[in-house]
């Protein structure tokens, strides 16, 4: 591969190679300050599907150690997104050390707040905002549950802000930590946010999960909190996990332990201020 | 050096790669993943003083493969139960057979589908029993279906509706259109029963099936892994008296003497496998092409040597069917 970058994110080392310079340069900008891994857990390759597509209407196919046969290529202008998707794919298909939860997580005083829900529920936005307001951002795409000791490991990749969330977060952070605006992606407009320096500096520090939230965003919703039964929490988390089945009994035991030990709530919120107030209130309650 | 060659060295003698730098390890692991040999590599490197991060990664791989092994054995048990009413013995092939028999070839072996061998005249009963037990067709295309049934050595693949696992039901070990005609009935007759009622091929037939799979039936994709299977099998079986004589006779009977000879030469050359010199025969010029094809993988896990790959791909079709039939087959495939 002509162009290459190696990144250590939490406990995972990535190597991303590309036929083109641009995606690697974009990664370099976004992941400035991330350490270089001792050895790489996963390889991502951004390559032309057909030789001529390297120059002619360049199109980036996402390959690597683990691949999906029917993953559609992206135009070169969205090379950064392709790299991000490539890293996610390696984790989703190849990571077997941790139970992966499609969730965002933030930390305070060694205790972690885990947020999961459907796309559009606002979990990324909430995590990004909390990360700007005194919490340590542990991650946006994946939370890594250690099956041996039940702790969460940080995986602070760049936060992927979509559509409406872009302006909300851009308003409260400094421009230098934002990546290029990617328009017309399969998920609309996307802009990445580099986590704050403390999130990078402390990314090797795990935290004990203390609260699970299932946020739901809607402009017409009234702010509300509901308890969620253990069985429902368990089912929702299996659905939020990309490798629960692949981990077998260890995955079941790890997830059961998390559900037993950690309280969970569903919250509805009409705007971020309301959400922050709910989080602050719930965080004060004794576990 | 190609990363595939590095992988071969690591499998052959783990001590040979312990002084790799970080980039070397990354290349080795990527090539091993691409060749589906990461599990075997993790097994070979167990207990060796590898860098801490590599050790951790290989430990994850070993745990993952232990689970895959359980899953493969469970799938075999499901097939046994499904076919029990038919009275047809289930003979396990390839990876599942290796793990079921506790052979070294099964250690860290990646196992995708469940491959079984049944007598051809019982195919209908087997098919009905599997469909009744929840397996369903994967290829709905009528041409493919007919093609499989008329010319292939197996039924069209079936997938279980809830477990999402594929089963390949073989009635012999090469397509019916191929020139060699292995004696499937003899293989079945001399299969060996395991304690749980499942069966595996006898040692010589197991080796010959691995050879057929490697050289007579495909374009050598996954060839390094198949050759590694052979290395493990031959090291285990050749300790027995007169194994090589029996292997030679059996190869003759299945009309696969030349592929067996080539497999022995390449296994010795790449993995240092102890082989019978007589049976292996003299090194041929074409061996070099096979070796180059087997090693066509770089440290990014990418396939290299496109031209050579294409040549082997064409060869695989050439071996599978006579020219006219091949032309017609390709025409149908192309017109889709």
Coordinates of C-alpha atoms in Angstrom, one line a residue:
Chain A
X1 CA 0.0 0.0 0.0
X2 CA 1.4 3.4 -0.9
X3 CA 0.0 5.4 2.0
X4 CA -0.2 4.1 5.5
X5 CA -1.0 5.2 9.1
X6 CA -1.0 3.3 12.4
X7 CA -3.2 4.3 15.2
X8 CA -3.6 3.1 18.8
X9 CA -7.2 3.6 20.0
X10 CA -7.8 2.4 23.5
X11 CA -6.5 -1.2 23.7
X12 CA -6.7 -1.7 19.9
X13 CA -4.0 -1.1 17.3
X14 CA -5.1 -0.3 13.7
X15 CA -3.1 -0.1 10.5
X16 CA -4.9 1.7 7.6
X17 CA -3.4 1.5 4.1
X18 CA -4.6 3.3 1.0
X19 CA -4.0 3.6 -2.7
X20 CA -4.6 7.3 -2.3
X21 CA -3.0 10.0 -0.2
X22 CA -6.1 11.9 0.8
X23 CA -7.8 9.5 3.1
X24 CA -4.6 8.9 5.1
X25 CA -3.9 12.7 5.3
X26 CA -7.5 13.2 6.6
X27 CA -7.0 10.5 9.3
X28 CA -3.6 12.1 10.2
X29 CA -5.4 15.4 10.8
X30 CA -8.3 13.9 12.8
X31 CA -6.2 11.5 14.9
X32 CA -3.3 13.9 15.7
X33 CA -1.7 13.0 18.9
X34 CA -2.8 9.4 19.0
X35 CA 0.0 6.9 19.8
X36 CA 1.5 4.5 17.3
X37 CA 0.7 0.8 18.4
X38 CA 3.4 -1.7 19.2
X39 CA 1.7 -4.2 16.9
X40 CA -1.5 -3.8 15.0
X41 CA -4.6 -5.9 15.9
X42 CA -6.3 -5.0 12.6
X43 CA -5.5 -4.0 9.1
X44 CA -7.8 -1.9 6.9
X45 CA -7.2 -1.5 3.2
X46 CA -8.7 1.3 1.1
X47 CA -8.2 0.2 -2.5
X48 CA -9.7 0.6 -5.9
X49 CA -12.3 -2.1 -6.7
X50 CA -11.1 -2.2 -10.3
X51 CA -7.6 -0.9 -11.4
X52 CA -8.9 2.0 -13.4
X53 CA -11.1 3.2 -10.6
X54 CA -8.0 4.4 -8.9
X55 CA -7.9 7.3 -11.3
X56 CA -11.1 7.3 -13.2
X57 CA -14.0 8.4 -11.0
X58 CA -12.0 7.1 -8.0
X59 CA -14.0 4.8 -5.8
X60 CA -12.8 3.4 -2.4
X61 CA -13.5 -0.2 -1.6
X62 CA -13.3 -1.1 2.1
X63 CA -11.1 -4.2 2.6
X64 CA -9.0 -5.6 5.4
X65 CA -8.5 -8.6 7.7
X66 CA -12.3 -9.0 7.8
X67 CA -14.6 -8.0 4.9
X68 CA -18.2 -7.9 4.0
X69 CA -18.7 -9.3 0.5
X70 CA -21.4 -6.8 -0.4
X71 CA -20.0 -3.6 1.1
X72 CA -20.6 -0.8 -1.4
X73 CA -17.5 1.4 -2.3
X74 CA -17.5 5.1 -1.6
X75 CA -16.4 8.1 -3.7
X76 CA -12.8 9.2 -2.9
X77 CA -14.2 12.5 -1.4
X78 CA -15.6 10.3 1.4
X79 CA -12.4 8.4 1.9
X80 CA -12.2 9.4 5.6
X81 CA -15.6 7.9 6.1
X82 CA -14.4 4.7 4.3
X83 CA -11.5 4.5 6.7
X84 CA -13.8 4.9 9.7
X85 CA -16.2 2.3 8.4
X86 CA -13.2 0.0 7.7
X87 CA -12.1 0.2 11.3
X88 CA -15.6 -0.4 12.6
X89 CA -15.9 -3.4 10.4
X90 CA -12.7 -4.9 11.8
X91 CA -14.0 -4.4 15.3
X92 CA -17.5 -5.8 14.5
X93 CA -16.3 -8.9 12.8
X94 CA -12.9 -9.5 14.4
X95 CA -12.9 -8.3 18.0
X96 CA -13.3 -11.2 20.4
X97 CA -11.6 -10.0 23.5
X98 CA -14.3 -7.6 24.5
X99 CA -18.1 -7.7 24.2
X100 CA -18.8 -4.8 21.8
X101 CA -21.8 -2.7 22.5
X102 CA -22.9 -0.2 19.9
X103 CA -23.0 2.6 22.5
X104 CA -21.4 5.8 23.6
X105 CA -19.8 6.1 27.0
X106 CA -18.4 8.9 29.2
X107 CA -16.6 8.7 32.6
X108 CA -16.5 10.6 35.8
X109 CA -14.6 9.6 39.0
X110 CA -13.8 6.2 37.5
X111 CA -17.4 5.4 36.9
X112 CA -18.9 5.1 33.4
X113 CA -22.2 6.2 31.9
X114 CA -23.2 4.0 29.0
X115 CA -25.7 5.2 26.4
X116 CA -27.2 3.1 23.7
X117 CA -30.2 3.3 21.4
X118 CA -31.2 3.3 17.7
X119 CA -29.5 5.5 15.2
X120 CA -30.9 9.0 15.6
X121 CA -31.6 8.6 19.3
X122 CA -28.9 11.2 20.0
X123 CA -26.5 9.1 21.9
X124 CA -23.4 10.4 20.0
X125 CA -24.5 14.0 20.3
X126 CA -25.1 13.5 24.0
X127 CA -21.7 11.9 24.5
X128 CA -20.0 14.6 22.5
X129 CA -21.6 17.3 24.6
X130 CA -20.9 15.6 27.9
X131 CA -17.3 15.2 26.7
X132 CA -17.1 19.0 26.3
X133 CA -18.6 19.6 29.7
X134 CA -16.3 17.9 32.2
X135 CA -16.8 14.3 31.5
X136 CA -14.2 12.1 29.9
X137 CA -15.3 10.8 26.5
X138 CA -14.6 7.1 26.4
X139 CA -16.1 6.5 23.0
X140 CA -18.9 7.0 20.6
X141 CA -19.2 4.0 18.2
X142 CA -18.3 1.1 20.5
X143 CA -18.1 0.5 24.2
X144 CA -15.7 -2.4 25.1
X145 CA -16.9 -4.6 28.0
X146 CA -14.1 -6.6 29.5
X147 CA -15.5 -10.2 30.0
X148 CA -12.9 -11.0 32.6
X149 CA -13.5 -8.1 35.1
X150 CA -16.7 -6.4 33.9
X151 CA -15.0 -3.0 33.3
X152 CA -15.5 -0.8 30.3
X153 CA -12.5 0.1 28.2
X154 CA -12.2 3.4 26.4
X155 CA -12.2 3.4 22.6
X156 CA -12.1 7.1 21.9
X157 CA -12.3 7.3 18.1
X158 CA -13.3 10.5 16.5
X159 CA -17.0 11.1 17.2
X160 CA -19.1 10.9 14.1
X161 CA -21.6 13.8 14.1
X162 CA -24.5 13.6 11.7
X163 CA -26.7 16.1 10.1
X164 CA -28.4 18.3 12.8
X165 CA -25.9 17.3 15.5
X166 CA -23.0 19.0 13.5
X167 CA -24.1 22.5 14.2
X168 CA -25.1 21.8 17.8
X169 CA -21.7 20.5 18.7
X170 CA -19.7 22.9 16.4
X171 CA -21.2 25.7 18.5
X172 CA -19.7 24.6 21.7
X173 CA -16.2 23.4 20.6
X174 CA -13.2 24.8 18.9
X175 CA -13.0 24.5 15.1
X176 CA -9.6 22.9 15.1
X177 CA -10.9 19.6 16.5
X178 CA -13.4 19.1 13.7
X179 CA -12.7 17.2 10.6
X180 CA -13.9 18.1 7.1
X181 CA -17.6 18.2 6.4
X182 CA -18.6 15.2 4.3
X183 CA -21.8 15.8 2.4
X184 CA -24.0 13.3 0.5
X185 CA -22.8 10.2 2.4
X186 CA -25.2 7.2 2.8
X187 CA -26.0 8.7 6.2
X188 CA -26.4 12.3 5.1
X189 CA -23.8 14.9 6.2
X190 CA -21.1 13.8 8.6
X191 CA -18.4 15.7 10.4
X192 CA -16.0 14.1 12.9
X193 CA -14.9 15.5 16.2
X194 CA -11.5 14.7 17.7
X195 CA -12.0 13.9 21.4
X196 CA -10.4 16.3 23.9
X197 CA -6.8 15.9 25.1
X198 CA -7.9 14.3 28.4
X199 CA -9.8 11.6 26.5
X200 CA -6.6 10.8 24.6
X201 CA -4.3 11.0 27.6
X202 CA -6.4 8.6 29.6
X203 CA -7.6 6.2 27.0
X204 CA -5.8 3.3 28.6
X205 CA -7.8 3.8 31.8
X206 CA -10.9 1.5 32.1
X207 CA -13.9 2.5 34.2
X208 CA -16.6 0.6 36.2
X209 CA -20.0 0.9 34.5
X210 CA -22.4 2.7 36.8
X211 CA -25.5 3.7 34.8
X212 CA -27.0 2.5 31.5
X213 CA -29.2 5.0 29.6
X214 CA -31.5 4.4 26.6
X215 CA -32.0 7.9 25.3
X216 CA -34.8 8.9 22.9
X217 CA -34.7 12.2 21.2
X218 CA -37.8 14.0 19.8
X219 CA -38.6 17.7 19.6
X220 CA -42.2 17.0 20.7
X221 CA -41.3 14.7 23.6
X222 CA -41.6 15.8 27.2
X223 CA -38.6 15.1 29.3
X224 CA -39.2 11.8 31.1
X225 CA -37.5 9.0 32.9
X226 CA -38.7 5.4 32.9
X227 CA -37.2 2.3 34.6
X228 CA -36.4 -0.6 32.3
X229 CA -36.7 -4.2 33.5
X230 CA -33.6 -6.4 33.6
X231 CA -34.9 -8.7 30.9
X232 CA -35.5 -5.8 28.5
X233 CA -32.1 -4.3 29.2
X234 CA -30.5 -7.6 28.5
X235 CA -32.4 -8.0 25.2
X236 CA -31.7 -4.4 24.1
X237 CA -28.0 -4.9 24.8
X238 CA -27.8 -8.1 22.9
X239 CA -29.3 -6.2 19.9
X240 CA -26.8 -3.5 20.5
X241 CA -23.9 -5.9 20.4
X242 CA -22.1 -6.9 17.2
X243 CA -20.3 -9.9 18.7
X244 CA -22.6 -11.2 21.4
X245 CA -23.3 -14.4 19.5
X246 CA -19.7 -14.9 18.4
X247 CA -18.5 -14.9 22.0
X248 CA -20.8 -17.7 23.1
X249 CA -21.1 -18.5 26.8
X250 CA -18.5 -15.9 27.8
X251 CA -20.6 -13.2 26.1
X252 CA -23.7 -14.3 27.9
X253 CA -22.0 -14.4 31.3
X254 CA -20.4 -11.0 30.8
X255 CA -23.6 -9.3 29.7
X256 CA -25.7 -10.9 32.5
X257 CA -23.2 -9.6 35.0
X258 CA -23.4 -6.1 33.6
X259 CA -27.2 -6.1 33.6
X260 CA -27.4 -7.4 37.2
X261 CA -24.9 -4.9 38.5
X262 CA -25.8 -1.7 36.7
X263 CA -29.1 0.3 37.0
X264 CA -30.7 1.3 33.7
X265 CA -33.2 4.0 32.7
X266 CA -34.9 5.1 29.5
X267 CA -35.0 8.8 29.0
X268 CA -37.0 11.0 26.6
X269 CA -35.7 14.5 25.8
X270 CA -36.7 17.3 23.5
X271 CA -33.3 19.1 23.4
X272 CA -29.8 18.8 24.8
X273 CA -30.3 21.0 27.8
X274 CA -33.2 18.8 29.0
X275 CA -31.0 15.7 28.4
X276 CA -28.1 17.2 30.4
X277 CA -30.4 18.0 33.3
X278 CA -31.8 14.4 33.2
X279 CA -28.3 12.9 33.2
X280 CA -27.1 15.2 36.0
X281 CA -30.1 14.1 38.1
X282 CA -29.8 10.4 37.4
X283 CA -26.1 10.5 38.1
X284 CA -26.7 11.8 41.6
X285 CA -29.0 8.9 42.5
X286 CA -27.2 6.2 44.4
X287 CA -26.7 3.1 42.3
Chain B
X1 CA 10.3 -12.1 1.1
X2 CA 6.6 -12.6 0.5
X3 CA 4.6 -12.4 3.7
X4 CA 3.2 -15.9 2.8
X5 CA 6.7 -17.3 2.9
X6 CA 7.1 -15.7 6.3
X7 CA 3.9 -17.4 7.4
X8 CA 5.2 -20.7 6.1
X9 CA 8.4 -20.3 8.1
X10 CA 6.5 -19.4 11.2
X11 CA 4.4 -22.6 10.9
X12 CA 7.3 -24.8 10.0
X13 CA 9.5 -23.5 12.8
X14 CA 8.1 -20.9 15.2
X15 CA 11.6 -20.2 16.6
X16 CA 12.4 -18.8 13.2
X17 CA 10.2 -15.7 13.5
X18 CA 10.6 -14.8 17.2
X19 CA 13.0 -11.9 16.4
X20 CA 10.5 -10.1 14.1
X21 CA 10.0 -6.4 14.5
X22 CA 6.6 -4.8 15.0
X23 CA 6.1 -4.4 11.2
X24 CA 7.1 -8.0 10.6
X25 CA 4.5 -9.3 13.1
X26 CA 1.8 -7.1 11.6
X27 CA 2.6 -8.5 8.2
X28 CA 2.7 -12.1 9.4
X29 CA -0.6 -11.8 11.2
X30 CA -2.3 -10.1 8.2
X31 CA -1.1 -12.8 5.8
X32 CA -2.1 -15.5 8.3
X33 CA -5.6 -14.1 8.5
X34 CA -5.9 -13.8 4.8
X35 CA -4.9 -17.5 4.4
X36 CA -7.2 -18.6 7.2
X37 CA -4.2 -19.9 9.0
X38 CA -4.3 -17.5 12.0
X39 CA -5.7 -20.2 14.3
X40 CA -3.0 -22.7 13.3
X41 CA -0.4 -20.0 13.8
X42 CA -1.7 -19.1 17.2
X43 CA -1.6 -22.8 18.1
X44 CA 2.0 -23.2 16.8
X45 CA 3.2 -20.1 18.7
X46 CA 1.6 -21.0 22.0
X47 CA 4.1 -20.7 24.8
X48 CA 6.7 -19.0 22.6
X49 CA 8.3 -15.8 23.8
X50 CA 6.5 -13.5 21.4
X51 CA 5.9 -9.7 22.1
X52 CA 3.2 -9.1 24.7
X53 CA 0.7 -7.5 22.3
X54 CA 1.1 -10.3 19.8
X55 CA 0.7 -12.9 22.6
X56 CA -2.5 -11.2 23.7
X57 CA -3.9 -11.2 20.2
X58 CA -3.0 -14.8 19.6
X59 CA -4.6 -15.7 22.9
X60 CA -7.9 -14.1 21.6
X61 CA -7.5 -16.1 18.5
X62 CA -7.1 -19.4 20.4
X63 CA -10.2 -18.7 22.5
X64 CA -12.1 -17.8 19.4
X65 CA -11.1 -21.0 17.6
X66 CA -11.9 -23.2 20.7
X67 CA -15.4 -21.8 20.4
X68 CA -15.5 -22.4 16.6
X69 CA -14.5 -26.0 17.3
X70 CA -17.4 -26.5 19.7
X71 CA -19.7 -25.0 17.2
X72 CA -18.4 -27.3 14.4
X73 CA -18.8 -30.4 16.6
X74 CA -22.3 -29.4 17.5
X75 CA -23.3 -28.9 13.9
X76 CA -21.9 -32.4 13.2
X77 CA -24.1 -33.8 16.0
X78 CA -27.1 -32.0 14.6
X79 CA -26.5 -33.7 11.2
X80 CA -26.1 -37.0 12.9
X81 CA -29.4 -36.6 14.7
X82 CA -31.2 -35.5 11.5
X83 CA -29.9 -38.4 9.5
X84 CA -30.3 -41.1 12.2
X85 CA -33.8 -42.2 11.0
X86 CA -32.4 -42.8 7.5
X87 CA -29.8 -45.2 8.8
X88 CA -27.2 -43.5 6.5
X89 CA -23.8 -43.3 8.2
X90 CA -22.5 -39.7 8.4
X91 CA -18.9 -39.5 7.3
X92 CA -17.3 -36.2 8.3
X93 CA -14.8 -34.5 5.9
X94 CA -12.1 -31.9 6.2
X95 CA -12.0 -29.6 9.3
X96 CA -14.9 -31.1 11.2
X97 CA -13.4 -34.6 10.7
X98 CA -10.0 -33.4 12.1
X99 CA -11.5 -31.9 15.2
X100 CA -13.9 -34.7 15.8
X101 CA -11.0 -37.2 15.6
X102 CA -8.7 -35.1 17.8
X103 CA -6.1 -34.9 15.0
X104 CA -3.3 -32.3 15.1
X105 CA -4.7 -31.0 11.8
X106 CA -7.7 -29.8 13.7
X107 CA -5.8 -27.6 16.1
X108 CA -6.7 -24.0 15.3
X109 CA -8.2 -25.1 12.0
X110 CA -10.8 -22.7 10.6
X111 CA -14.0 -24.5 9.9
X112 CA -16.7 -22.9 7.7
X113 CA -19.2 -25.4 6.4
X114 CA -20.0 -28.9 7.6
X115 CA -18.9 -31.3 4.8
X116 CA -20.2 -34.8 4.9
X117 CA -19.9 -37.8 2.6
X118 CA -22.8 -40.2 2.0
X119 CA -23.5 -43.0 -0.5
X120 CA -24.8 -41.6 -3.8
X121 CA -27.7 -44.0 -3.9
X122 CA -28.9 -42.6 -0.6
X123 CA -28.8 -38.9 -1.6
X124 CA -32.6 -38.6 -1.9
X125 CA -33.2 -39.9 1.6
X126 CA -30.5 -37.7 3.0
X127 CA -31.8 -34.6 1.3
X128 CA -35.4 -35.2 2.5
X129 CA -34.2 -35.8 6.1
X130 CA -32.1 -32.6 6.1
X131 CA -35.0 -30.5 4.6
X132 CA -37.3 -32.0 7.3
X133 CA -34.8 -31.0 10.0
X134 CA -34.7 -27.4 9.0
X135 CA -32.0 -27.0 6.4
X136 CA -33.0 -25.1 3.2
X137 CA -31.6 -24.4 -0.2
X138 CA -29.2 -21.5 -0.7
X139 CA -29.1 -21.4 -4.5
X140 CA -32.6 -20.9 -5.9
X141 CA -31.4 -20.7 -9.5
X142 CA -32.7 -23.6 -11.6
X143 CA -29.6 -23.9 -13.8
X144 CA -27.2 -24.0 -10.8
X145 CA -29.4 -26.6 -9.1
X146 CA -29.6 -28.8 -12.1
X147 CA -25.8 -28.3 -12.7
X148 CA -25.0 -29.4 -9.2
X149 CA -27.3 -32.4 -9.4
X150 CA -26.0 -33.7 -12.8
X151 CA -22.4 -32.9 -12.6
X152 CA -21.1 -32.1 -9.2
X153 CA -19.7 -34.3 -6.4
X154 CA -22.1 -32.7 -3.9
X155 CA -25.7 -31.5 -3.5
X156 CA -26.3 -27.8 -3.9
X157 CA -25.3 -26.3 -0.5
X158 CA -28.0 -26.2 2.2
X159 CA -28.2 -23.7 5.1
X160 CA -29.9 -24.3 8.4
X161 CA -32.7 -21.8 8.9
X162 CA -32.0 -21.0 12.5
X163 CA -28.3 -21.8 13.0
X164 CA -27.2 -20.2 9.8
X165 CA -24.7 -22.9 9.1
X166 CA -24.0 -24.5 5.8
X167 CA -23.9 -28.2 5.0
X168 CA -22.2 -29.7 1.9
X169 CA -23.4 -33.2 1.2
X170 CA -20.8 -35.0 -0.9
X171 CA -21.3 -38.3 -2.6
X172 CA -17.8 -38.5 -3.9
X173 CA -14.7 -36.2 -3.8
X174 CA -14.4 -34.8 -7.3
X175 CA -16.9 -33.5 -9.8
X176 CA -18.3 -36.2 -12.1
X177 CA -17.0 -34.2 -15.0
X178 CA -13.4 -34.4 -13.8
X179 CA -11.1 -37.0 -15.4
X180 CA -10.0 -38.9 -12.3
X181 CA -12.8 -41.0 -10.9
X182 CA -12.1 -41.6 -7.2
X183 CA -13.7 -44.7 -5.7
X184 CA -16.2 -43.2 -3.3
X185 CA -17.7 -46.6 -2.4
X186 CA -14.3 -47.8 -1.2
X187 CA -13.8 -44.7 0.8
X188 CA -17.1 -45.2 2.5
X189 CA -16.5 -48.9 3.1
X190 CA -13.2 -48.2 4.9
X191 CA -14.4 -45.3 6.9
X192 CA -13.9 -45.4 10.7
X193 CA -16.5 -45.0 13.3
X194 CA -15.9 -42.6 16.2
X195 CA -17.3 -43.1 19.7
X196 CA -20.3 -40.8 19.1
X197 CA -21.4 -42.7 16.0
X198 CA -20.1 -40.3 13.5
X199 CA -17.5 -41.5 11.0
X200 CA -14.3 -40.3 9.4
X201 CA -12.3 -41.5 6.4
X202 CA -9.5 -43.9 6.9
X203 CA -6.0 -42.3 7.1
X204 CA -5.0 -42.8 3.5
X205 CA -8.3 -41.7 2.1
X206 CA -8.3 -38.7 4.4
X207 CA -4.9 -37.7 2.9
X208 CA -6.1 -38.3 -0.6
X209 CA -9.2 -36.3 -0.1
X210 CA -7.1 -33.4 1.2
X211 CA -5.0 -33.7 -1.9
X212 CA -8.0 -33.9 -4.3
X213 CA -9.4 -30.8 -2.6
X214 CA -6.1 -29.0 -3.0
X215 CA -4.8 -29.9 -6.5
X216 CA -7.5 -31.5 -8.5
X217 CA -10.5 -29.4 -7.7
X218 CA -9.7 -25.8 -7.3
X219 CA -7.6 -22.7 -8.2
X220 CA -5.4 -23.2 -5.1
X221 CA -7.3 -20.5 -3.1
X222 CA -6.7 -21.4 0.5
X223 CA -3.9 -23.7 -0.7
X224 CA -1.4 -22.9 2.0
X225 CA -4.0 -24.0 4.6
X226 CA -4.9 -27.2 2.7
X227 CA -1.2 -28.0 2.4
X228 CA -0.8 -27.3 6.2
X229 CA -3.6 -29.9 6.8
X230 CA -1.6 -32.3 4.7
X231 CA 1.5 -31.7 6.7
X232 CA -0.2 -32.3 10.0
X233 CA -2.0 -35.5 8.7
X234 CA 1.2 -37.0 7.2
X235 CA 3.2 -36.4 10.3
X236 CA 0.5 -38.2 12.3
X237 CA -0.1 -41.1 10.0
X238 CA 3.3 -41.8 8.5
X239 CA 4.5 -43.2 11.9
X240 CA 2.4 -46.3 11.2
X241 CA 3.9 -49.3 9.4
X242 CA 3.6 -49.4 5.7
X243 CA 1.6 -46.2 5.6
X244 CA 3.4 -45.0 2.4
X245 CA 2.7 -48.2 0.6
X246 CA -0.9 -48.1 1.4
X247 CA -1.1 -44.4 0.4
X248 CA 0.5 -45.3 -2.9
X249 CA -2.0 -48.1 -3.6
X250 CA -4.9 -46.0 -2.5
X251 CA -3.8 -43.1 -4.7
X252 CA -3.7 -45.5 -7.6
X253 CA -7.1 -46.8 -6.9
X254 CA -8.6 -43.3 -6.7
X255 CA -6.7 -42.3 -9.9
X256 CA -5.0 -39.5 -8.0
X257 CA -1.4 -40.7 -8.0
X258 CA 0.1 -37.6 -9.7
X259 CA -1.7 -35.0 -7.5
X260 CA -0.7 -37.0 -4.5
X261 CA 3.0 -37.0 -5.6
X262 CA 2.9 -33.3 -6.2
X263 CA 1.3 -32.6 -2.8
X264 CA 4.0 -34.6 -1.1
X265 CA 6.7 -32.6 -3.0
X266 CA 5.2 -29.3 -2.1
X267 CA 4.5 -30.2 1.5
X268 CA 8.1 -31.3 1.9
X269 CA 9.4 -28.2 0.1
X270 CA 7.3 -25.6 2.1
X271 CA 6.7 -27.2 5.5
X272 CA 9.5 -29.7 5.6
X273 CA 7.0 -32.5 5.8
X274 CA 8.6 -36.0 6.0
X275 CA 7.5 -37.8 2.9
X276 CA 8.3 -41.0 1.0
X277 CA 10.8 -40.0 -1.7
X278 CA 9.7 -42.8 -4.0
X279 CA 6.0 -41.7 -3.9
X280 CA 6.8 -38.0 -4.1
X281 CA 8.9 -38.5 -7.3
X282 CA 11.4 -36.0 -8.8
X283 CA 10.8 -32.3 -8.6
X284 CA 9.2 -31.0 -11.7
X285 CA 9.5 -27.6 -13.3
X286 CA 5.8 -26.9 -12.9
X287 CA 6.2 -27.3 -9.1
X288 CA 7.7 -23.9 -9.1
X289 CA 4.5 -22.4 -10.5
X290 CA 2.5 -24.1 -7.8
X291 CA 4.9 -22.8 -5.2
X292 CA 4.7 -19.3 -6.5
X293 CA 0.9 -19.5 -6.6
X294 CA 0.7 -20.8 -3.0
X295 CA 2.9 -17.9 -1.8
X296 CA 1.2 -15.1 -3.6
X297 CA 0.2 -13.0 -0.6
X298 CA 1.7 -9.8 0.8
X299 CA 2.0 -8.3 4.2
X300 CA -1.2 -6.4 3.8
X301 CA -3.1 -9.6 3.2
X302 CA -3.5 -8.8 -0.5
X303 CA -3.5 -11.3 -3.2
X304 CA -0.5 -10.8 -5.5
X305 CA 0.6 -12.2 -8.9
X306 CA -2.7 -11.6 -10.7
X307 CA -1.6 -13.3 -13.9
X308 CA -0.6 -16.5 -12.2
X309 CA -3.8 -16.5 -10.2
X310 CA -5.8 -16.2 -13.4
X311 CA -3.9 -19.1 -14.9
X312 CA -4.7 -21.3 -12.0
X313 CA -8.3 -20.2 -12.1
X314 CA -8.5 -21.3 -15.7
X315 CA -6.7 -24.5 -14.9
X316 CA -9.3 -25.3 -12.2
X317 CA -12.1 -25.1 -14.7
X318 CA -10.1 -27.1 -17.3
X319 CA -9.6 -29.9 -14.7
X320 CA -13.3 -29.8 -13.8
X321 CA -14.9 -30.4 -17.2
X322 CA -14.2 -31.1 -20.9
X323 CA -13.8 -28.1 -23.2
X324 CA -17.2 -28.0 -24.9
X325 CA -19.0 -28.4 -21.6
X326 CA -16.9 -25.7 -20.1
X327 CA -17.7 -23.3 -23.0
X328 CA -21.4 -23.9 -22.5
X329 CA -21.2 -23.5 -18.7
X330 CA -19.3 -20.2 -19.0
X331 CA -21.8 -18.9 -21.6
X332 CA -24.7 -19.5 -19.2
X333 CA -22.8 -17.9 -16.4
X334 CA -21.9 -14.9 -18.5
X335 CA -25.4 -14.3 -19.8
X336 CA -26.8 -13.6 -16.4

